[in-house]
mmCIF file of C-alpha atoms and ligand atoms in Angstrom:
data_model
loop_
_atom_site.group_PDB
_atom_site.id
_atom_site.type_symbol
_atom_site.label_atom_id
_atom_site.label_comp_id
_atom_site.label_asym_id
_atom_site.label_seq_id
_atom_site.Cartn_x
_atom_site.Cartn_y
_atom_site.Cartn_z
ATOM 1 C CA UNK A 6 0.000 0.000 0.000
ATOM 2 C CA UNK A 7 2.991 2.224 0.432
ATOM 3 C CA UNK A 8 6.355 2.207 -0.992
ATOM 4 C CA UNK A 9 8.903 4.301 0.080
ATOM 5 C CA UNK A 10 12.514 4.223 -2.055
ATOM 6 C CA UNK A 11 15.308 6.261 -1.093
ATOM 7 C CA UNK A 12 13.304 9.126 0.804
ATOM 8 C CA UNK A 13 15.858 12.027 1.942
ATOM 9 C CA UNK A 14 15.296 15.467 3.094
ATOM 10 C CA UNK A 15 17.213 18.139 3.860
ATOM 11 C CA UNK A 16 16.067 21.207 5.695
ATOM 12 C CA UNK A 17 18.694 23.715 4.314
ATOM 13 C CA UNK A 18 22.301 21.855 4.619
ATOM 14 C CA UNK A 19 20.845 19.131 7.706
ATOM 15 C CA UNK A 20 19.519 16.092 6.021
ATOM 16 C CA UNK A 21 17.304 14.796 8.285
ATOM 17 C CA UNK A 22 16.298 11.830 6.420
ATOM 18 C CA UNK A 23 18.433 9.570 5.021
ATOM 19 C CA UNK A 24 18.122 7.339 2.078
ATOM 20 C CA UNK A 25 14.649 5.348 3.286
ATOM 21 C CA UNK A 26 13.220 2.510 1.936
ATOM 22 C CA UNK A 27 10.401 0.980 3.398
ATOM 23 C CA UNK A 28 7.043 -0.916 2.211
ATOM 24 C CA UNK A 29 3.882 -1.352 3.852
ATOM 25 C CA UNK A 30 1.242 -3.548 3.420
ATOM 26 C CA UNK A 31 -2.850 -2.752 3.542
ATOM 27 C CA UNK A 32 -3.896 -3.394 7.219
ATOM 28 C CA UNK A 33 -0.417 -2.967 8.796
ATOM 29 C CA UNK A 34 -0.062 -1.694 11.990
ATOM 30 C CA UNK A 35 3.423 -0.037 12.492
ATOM 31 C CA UNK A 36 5.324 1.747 14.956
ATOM 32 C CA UNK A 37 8.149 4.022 14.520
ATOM 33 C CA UNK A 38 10.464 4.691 17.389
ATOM 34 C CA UNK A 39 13.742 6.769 17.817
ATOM 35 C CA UNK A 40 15.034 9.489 19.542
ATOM 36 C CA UNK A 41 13.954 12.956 19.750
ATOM 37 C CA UNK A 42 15.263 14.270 16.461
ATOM 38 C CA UNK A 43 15.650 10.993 14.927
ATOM 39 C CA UNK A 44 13.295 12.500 12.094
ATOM 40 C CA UNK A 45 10.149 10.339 12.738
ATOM 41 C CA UNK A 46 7.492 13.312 12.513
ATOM 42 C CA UNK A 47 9.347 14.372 9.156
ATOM 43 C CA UNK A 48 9.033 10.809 8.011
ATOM 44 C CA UNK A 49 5.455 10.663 8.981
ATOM 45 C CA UNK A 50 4.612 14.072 7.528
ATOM 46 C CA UNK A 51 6.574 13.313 4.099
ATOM 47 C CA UNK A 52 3.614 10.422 4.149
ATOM 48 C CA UNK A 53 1.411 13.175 3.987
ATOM 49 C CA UNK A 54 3.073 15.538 1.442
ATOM 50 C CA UNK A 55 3.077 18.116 4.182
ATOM 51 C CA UNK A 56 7.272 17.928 3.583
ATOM 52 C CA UNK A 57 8.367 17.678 0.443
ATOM 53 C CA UNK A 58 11.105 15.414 -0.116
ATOM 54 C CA UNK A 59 14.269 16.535 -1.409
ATOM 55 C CA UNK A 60 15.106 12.701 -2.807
ATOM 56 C CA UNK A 61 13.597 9.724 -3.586
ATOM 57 C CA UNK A 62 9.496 8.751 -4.291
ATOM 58 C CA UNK A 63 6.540 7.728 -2.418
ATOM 59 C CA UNK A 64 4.169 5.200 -3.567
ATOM 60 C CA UNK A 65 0.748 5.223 -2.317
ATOM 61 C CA UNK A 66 -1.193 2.548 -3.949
ATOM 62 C CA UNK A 67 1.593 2.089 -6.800
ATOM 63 C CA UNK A 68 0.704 6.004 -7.351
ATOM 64 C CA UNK A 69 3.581 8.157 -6.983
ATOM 65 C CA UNK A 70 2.854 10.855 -5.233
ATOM 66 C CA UNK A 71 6.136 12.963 -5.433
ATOM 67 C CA UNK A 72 5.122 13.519 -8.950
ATOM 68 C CA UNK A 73 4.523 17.200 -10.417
ATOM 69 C CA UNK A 74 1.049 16.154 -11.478
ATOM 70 C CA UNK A 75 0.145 15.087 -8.579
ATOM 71 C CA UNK A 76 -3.339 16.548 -7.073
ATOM 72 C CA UNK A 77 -2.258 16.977 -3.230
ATOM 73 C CA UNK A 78 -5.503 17.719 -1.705
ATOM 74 C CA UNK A 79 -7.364 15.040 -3.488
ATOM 75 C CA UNK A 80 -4.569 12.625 -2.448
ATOM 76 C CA UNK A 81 -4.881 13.810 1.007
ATOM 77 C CA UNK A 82 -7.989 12.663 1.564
ATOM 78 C CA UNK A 83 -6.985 9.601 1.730
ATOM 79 C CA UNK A 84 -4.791 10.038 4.303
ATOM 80 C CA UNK A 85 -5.680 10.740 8.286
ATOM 81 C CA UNK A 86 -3.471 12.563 10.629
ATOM 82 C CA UNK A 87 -3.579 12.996 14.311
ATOM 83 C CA UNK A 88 -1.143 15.449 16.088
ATOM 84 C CA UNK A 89 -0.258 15.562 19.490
ATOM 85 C CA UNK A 90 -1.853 19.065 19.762
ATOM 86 C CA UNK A 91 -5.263 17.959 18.975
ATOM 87 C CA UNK A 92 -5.670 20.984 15.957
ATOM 88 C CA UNK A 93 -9.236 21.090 16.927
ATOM 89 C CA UNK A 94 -11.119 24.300 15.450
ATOM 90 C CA UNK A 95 -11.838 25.793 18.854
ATOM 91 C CA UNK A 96 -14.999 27.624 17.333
ATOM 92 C CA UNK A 97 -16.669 24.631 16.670
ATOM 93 C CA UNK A 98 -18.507 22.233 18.301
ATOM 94 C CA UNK A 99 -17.350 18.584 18.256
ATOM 95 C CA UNK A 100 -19.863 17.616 16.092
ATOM 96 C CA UNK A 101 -19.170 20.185 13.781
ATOM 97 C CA UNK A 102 -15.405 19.929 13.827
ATOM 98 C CA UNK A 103 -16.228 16.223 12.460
ATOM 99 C CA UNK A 104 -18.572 16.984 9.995
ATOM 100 C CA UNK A 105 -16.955 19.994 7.907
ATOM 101 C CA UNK A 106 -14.647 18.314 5.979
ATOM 102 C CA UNK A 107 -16.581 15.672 4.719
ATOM 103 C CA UNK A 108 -19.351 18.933 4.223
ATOM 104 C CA UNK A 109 -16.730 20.481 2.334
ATOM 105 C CA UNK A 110 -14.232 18.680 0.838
ATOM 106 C CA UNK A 111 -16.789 15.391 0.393
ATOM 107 C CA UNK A 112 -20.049 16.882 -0.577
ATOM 108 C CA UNK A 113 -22.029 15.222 2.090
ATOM 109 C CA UNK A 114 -24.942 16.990 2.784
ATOM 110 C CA UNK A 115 -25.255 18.361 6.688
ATOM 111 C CA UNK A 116 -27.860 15.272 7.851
ATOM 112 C CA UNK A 117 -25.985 12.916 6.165
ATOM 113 C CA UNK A 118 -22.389 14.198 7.801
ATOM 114 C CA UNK A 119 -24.702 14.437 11.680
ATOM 115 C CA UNK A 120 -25.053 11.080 11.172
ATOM 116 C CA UNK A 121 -21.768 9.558 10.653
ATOM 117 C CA UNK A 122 -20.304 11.945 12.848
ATOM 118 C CA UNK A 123 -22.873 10.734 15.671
ATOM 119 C CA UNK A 124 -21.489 6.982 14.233
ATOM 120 C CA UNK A 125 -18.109 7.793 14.739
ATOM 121 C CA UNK A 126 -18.580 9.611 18.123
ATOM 122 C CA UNK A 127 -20.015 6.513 19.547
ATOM 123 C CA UNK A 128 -17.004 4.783 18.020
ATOM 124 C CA UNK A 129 -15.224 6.702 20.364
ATOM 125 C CA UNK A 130 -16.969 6.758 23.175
ATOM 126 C CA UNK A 131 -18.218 10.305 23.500
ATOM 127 C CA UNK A 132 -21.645 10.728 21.863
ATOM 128 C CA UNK A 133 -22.891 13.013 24.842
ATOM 129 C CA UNK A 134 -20.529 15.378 24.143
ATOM 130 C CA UNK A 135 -20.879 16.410 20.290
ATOM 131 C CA UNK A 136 -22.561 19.111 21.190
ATOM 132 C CA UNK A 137 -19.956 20.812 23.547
ATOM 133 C CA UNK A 138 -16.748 22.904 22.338
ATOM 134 C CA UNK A 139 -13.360 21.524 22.714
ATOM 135 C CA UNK A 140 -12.472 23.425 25.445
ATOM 136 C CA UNK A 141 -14.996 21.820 27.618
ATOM 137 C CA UNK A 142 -12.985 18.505 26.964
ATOM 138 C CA UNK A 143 -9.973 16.602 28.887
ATOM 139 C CA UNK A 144 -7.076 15.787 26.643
ATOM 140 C CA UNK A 145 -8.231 11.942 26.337
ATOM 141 C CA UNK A 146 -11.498 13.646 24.643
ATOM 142 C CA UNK A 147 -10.051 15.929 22.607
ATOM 143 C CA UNK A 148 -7.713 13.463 21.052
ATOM 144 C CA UNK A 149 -10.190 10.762 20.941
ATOM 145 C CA UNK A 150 -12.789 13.842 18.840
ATOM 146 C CA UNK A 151 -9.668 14.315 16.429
ATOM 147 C CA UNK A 152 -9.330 10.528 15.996
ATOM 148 C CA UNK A 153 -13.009 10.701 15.223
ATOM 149 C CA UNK A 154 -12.714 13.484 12.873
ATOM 150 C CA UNK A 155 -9.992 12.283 10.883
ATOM 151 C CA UNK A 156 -12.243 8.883 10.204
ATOM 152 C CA UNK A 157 -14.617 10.698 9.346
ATOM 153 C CA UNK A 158 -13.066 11.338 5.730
ATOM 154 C CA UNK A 159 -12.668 7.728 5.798
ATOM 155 C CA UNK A 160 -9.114 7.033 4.644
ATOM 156 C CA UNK A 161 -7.217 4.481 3.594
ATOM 157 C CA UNK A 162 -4.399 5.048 6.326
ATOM 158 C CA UNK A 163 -4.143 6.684 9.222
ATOM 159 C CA UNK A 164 -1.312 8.368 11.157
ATOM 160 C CA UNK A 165 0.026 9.191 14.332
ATOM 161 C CA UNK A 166 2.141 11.725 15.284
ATOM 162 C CA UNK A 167 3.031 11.052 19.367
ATOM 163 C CA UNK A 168 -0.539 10.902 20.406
ATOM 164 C CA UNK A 169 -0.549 10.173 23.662
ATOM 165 C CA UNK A 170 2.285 12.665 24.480
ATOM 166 C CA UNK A 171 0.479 15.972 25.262
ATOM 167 C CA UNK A 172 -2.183 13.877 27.483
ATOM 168 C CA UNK A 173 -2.046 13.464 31.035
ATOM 169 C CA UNK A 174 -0.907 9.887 32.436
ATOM 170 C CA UNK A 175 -4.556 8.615 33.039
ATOM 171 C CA UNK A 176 -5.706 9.324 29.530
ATOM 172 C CA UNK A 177 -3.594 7.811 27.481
ATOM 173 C CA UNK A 178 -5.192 4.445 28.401
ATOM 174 C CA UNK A 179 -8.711 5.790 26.900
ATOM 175 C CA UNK A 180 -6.845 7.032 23.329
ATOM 176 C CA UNK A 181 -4.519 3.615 22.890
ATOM 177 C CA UNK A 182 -7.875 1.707 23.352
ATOM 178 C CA UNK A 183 -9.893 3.755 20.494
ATOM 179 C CA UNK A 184 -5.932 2.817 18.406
ATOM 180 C CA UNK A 185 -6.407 -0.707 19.334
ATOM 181 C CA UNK A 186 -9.949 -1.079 18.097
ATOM 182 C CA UNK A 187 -9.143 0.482 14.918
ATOM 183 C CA UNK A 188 -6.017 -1.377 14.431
ATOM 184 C CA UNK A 189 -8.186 -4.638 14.871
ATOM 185 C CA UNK A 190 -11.022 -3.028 12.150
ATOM 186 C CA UNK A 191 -8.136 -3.658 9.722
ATOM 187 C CA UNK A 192 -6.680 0.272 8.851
ATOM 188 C CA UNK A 193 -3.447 0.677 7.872
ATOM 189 C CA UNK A 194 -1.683 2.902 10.487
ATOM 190 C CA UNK A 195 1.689 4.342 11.176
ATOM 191 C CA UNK A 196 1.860 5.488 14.608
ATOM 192 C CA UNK A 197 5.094 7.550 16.079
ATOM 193 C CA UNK A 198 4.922 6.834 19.490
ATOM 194 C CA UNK A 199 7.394 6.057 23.439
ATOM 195 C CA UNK A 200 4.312 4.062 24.440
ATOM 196 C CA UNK A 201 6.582 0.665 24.136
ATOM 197 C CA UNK A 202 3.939 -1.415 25.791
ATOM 198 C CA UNK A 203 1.255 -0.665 22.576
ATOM 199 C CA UNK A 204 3.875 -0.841 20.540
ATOM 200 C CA UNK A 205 4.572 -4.221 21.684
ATOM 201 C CA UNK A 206 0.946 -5.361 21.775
ATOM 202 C CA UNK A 207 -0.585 -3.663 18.912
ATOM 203 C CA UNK A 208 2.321 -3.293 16.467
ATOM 204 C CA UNK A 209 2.927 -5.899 13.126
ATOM 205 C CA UNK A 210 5.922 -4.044 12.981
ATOM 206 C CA UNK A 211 8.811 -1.589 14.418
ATOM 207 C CA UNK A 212 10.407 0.773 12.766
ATOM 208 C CA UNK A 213 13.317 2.192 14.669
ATOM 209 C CA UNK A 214 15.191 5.337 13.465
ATOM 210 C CA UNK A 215 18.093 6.904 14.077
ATOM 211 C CA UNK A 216 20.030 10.029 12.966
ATOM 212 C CA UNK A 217 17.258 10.001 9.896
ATOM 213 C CA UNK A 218 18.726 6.429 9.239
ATOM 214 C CA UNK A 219 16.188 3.410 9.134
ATOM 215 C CA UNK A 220 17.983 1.500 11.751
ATOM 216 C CA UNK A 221 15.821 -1.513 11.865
ATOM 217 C CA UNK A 222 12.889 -3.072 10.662
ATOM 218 C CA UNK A 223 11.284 -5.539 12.906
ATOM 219 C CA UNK A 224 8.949 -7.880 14.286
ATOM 220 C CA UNK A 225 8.154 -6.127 17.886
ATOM 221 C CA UNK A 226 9.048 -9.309 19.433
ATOM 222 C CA UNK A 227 12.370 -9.388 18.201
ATOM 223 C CA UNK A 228 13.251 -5.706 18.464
ATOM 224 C CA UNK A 229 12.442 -5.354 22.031
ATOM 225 C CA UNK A 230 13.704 -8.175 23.523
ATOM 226 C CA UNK A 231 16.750 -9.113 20.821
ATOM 227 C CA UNK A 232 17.219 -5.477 19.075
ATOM 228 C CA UNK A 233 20.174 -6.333 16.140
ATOM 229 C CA UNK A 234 22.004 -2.558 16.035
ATOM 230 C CA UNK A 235 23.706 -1.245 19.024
ATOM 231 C CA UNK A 236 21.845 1.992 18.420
ATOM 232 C CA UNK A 237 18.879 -0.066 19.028
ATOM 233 C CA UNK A 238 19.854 -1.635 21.591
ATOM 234 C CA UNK A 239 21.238 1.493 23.744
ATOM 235 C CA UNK A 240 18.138 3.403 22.730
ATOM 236 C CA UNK A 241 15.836 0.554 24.440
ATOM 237 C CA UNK A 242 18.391 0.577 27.516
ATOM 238 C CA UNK A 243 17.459 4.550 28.459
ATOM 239 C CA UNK A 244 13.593 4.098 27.633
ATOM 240 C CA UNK A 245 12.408 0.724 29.028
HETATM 241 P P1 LIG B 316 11.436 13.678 15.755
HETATM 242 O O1 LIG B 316 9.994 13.741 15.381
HETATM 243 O O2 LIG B 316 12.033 12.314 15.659
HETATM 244 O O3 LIG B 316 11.718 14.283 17.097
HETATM 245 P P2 LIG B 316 11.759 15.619 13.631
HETATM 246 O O4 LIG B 316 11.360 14.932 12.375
HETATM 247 O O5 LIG B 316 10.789 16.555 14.230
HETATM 248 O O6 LIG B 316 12.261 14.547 14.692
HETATM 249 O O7 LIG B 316 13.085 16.451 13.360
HETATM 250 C C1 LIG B 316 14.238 15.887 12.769
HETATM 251 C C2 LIG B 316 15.267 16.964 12.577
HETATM 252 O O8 LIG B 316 14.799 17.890 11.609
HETATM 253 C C3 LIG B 316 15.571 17.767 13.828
HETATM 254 O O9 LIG B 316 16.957 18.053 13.828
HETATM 255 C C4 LIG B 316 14.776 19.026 13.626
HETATM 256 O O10 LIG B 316 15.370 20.100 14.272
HETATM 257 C C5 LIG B 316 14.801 19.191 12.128
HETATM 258 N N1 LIG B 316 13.621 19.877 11.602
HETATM 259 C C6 LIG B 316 12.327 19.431 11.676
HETATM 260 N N2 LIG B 316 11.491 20.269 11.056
HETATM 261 C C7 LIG B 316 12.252 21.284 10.572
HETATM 262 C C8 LIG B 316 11.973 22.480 9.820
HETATM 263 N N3 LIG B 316 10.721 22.788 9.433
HETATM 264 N N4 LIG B 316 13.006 23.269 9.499
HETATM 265 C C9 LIG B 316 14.268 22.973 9.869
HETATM 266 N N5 LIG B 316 14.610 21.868 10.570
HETATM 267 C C10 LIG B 316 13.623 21.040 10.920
HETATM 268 MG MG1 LIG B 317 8.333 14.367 16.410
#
């Protein structure tokens, strides 16, 4: 479902990512783990087209889409993203921050986008509160509303950009379980995250980077308990 050959990107003379090849199949659930700078939210962004890459080509569906031709909002539809900053449109109720795009960018009409946002609310667990404005939310809800909201479009894969990292310790358990059930519905989802424990659970695979280097590739299994590269394996050492 994707294909990624020989991504790099520089930001001015820092090169950030380095030479990355990767493929992943529909309905994998990955991980990618590293250290703070390691380049995993410009890896998952490049995913996204919102970084360019400055080398190499992205397949989405044997579709390039590092192409000049290439129509990036239509494209982006396809694609879900969920920040650890929520991006909720503060103005808005939940319902409504779930139901504009596919208003908008979809053509649903407004009953028909109420009712899959109500559909995807109870998906998440928070039907009784599409009414209220994100501020009236905890972190858990807000995050679990953007989850919601980036379904809504219903894309082909999903990613995660450190999720759980803005929340306080006794939500994160609420957002990993709304991961876990999608996960099991079959999406495709790349998820940057230090929660090793999901990782470990939830993950078909690992992807560890370092420096913008793919490090390794792995089964969870193997990388956390048998990790091949010493950058691995010191990385684990500081975190578990
Ligand atoms: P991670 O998500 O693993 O912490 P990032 O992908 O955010 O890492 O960043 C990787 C490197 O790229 C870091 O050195 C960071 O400072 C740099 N970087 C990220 N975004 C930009 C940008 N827009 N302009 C310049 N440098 C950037
Ligand atoms: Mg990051």
């Amino acid at each position: 479902m994707i294909n990624v050959n020989g991504l790099s990107k520089m930001f001015g003379k820092n090169e950030v990512l380095k030479d990355i090849s990767v493929s992943i199949d529909p309905g994998e659930v990955v991980v990618v783990i590293g250290p703070s700078g390691s380049g995993k939210s410009t890896f998952l962004r490049s995913l996204n087209l919102l970084e360019t890459p400055t080398a190499g080509d992205i397949l989405i569906d044997n579709h390039s889409i590092t192409g000049k031709k290439v129509d990036i909002q239509a494209f982006r539809k396809e694609i879900g993203m969920v920040f650890q900053h929520f991006h909720l449109f503060p103005h808005m109720t939940v319902l409504e921050n779930i139901t504009y795009a596919p208003i908008k960018v979809k053509g649903l009409t407004k009953s028909e986008a109420e009712e899959l946002g109500k559909e995807l609310l109870s998906k998440v667990g928070l039907v009784e509160k599409a009414d209220e404005y994100p501020n009236r939310l905890s972190g858990g809800q807000k995050q679990r509303v953007a989850i919601a909201r980036a379904l809504a479009m219903n894309p082909k894969i999903m990613l995660f950009d450190e999720p759980t990292s803005a929340l306080d310790p006794e939500m994160v358990k609420e957002v990993l379980d709304v991961m876990k059930s999608l996960a099991h519905t079959g999406m495709t989802m790349i998820i940057v995250t230090h929660e090793m424990g999901f990782a470990k659970e939830v993950a078909d695979r690992v992807l560890f980077l370092d420096d913008g280097q793919l490090v390794e590739d792995e089964d969870p299994q193997v990388f956390f308990s048998n990790p091949s590269s010493k950058r691995a394996q010191d990385f684990l050492q500081k975190v578990l």
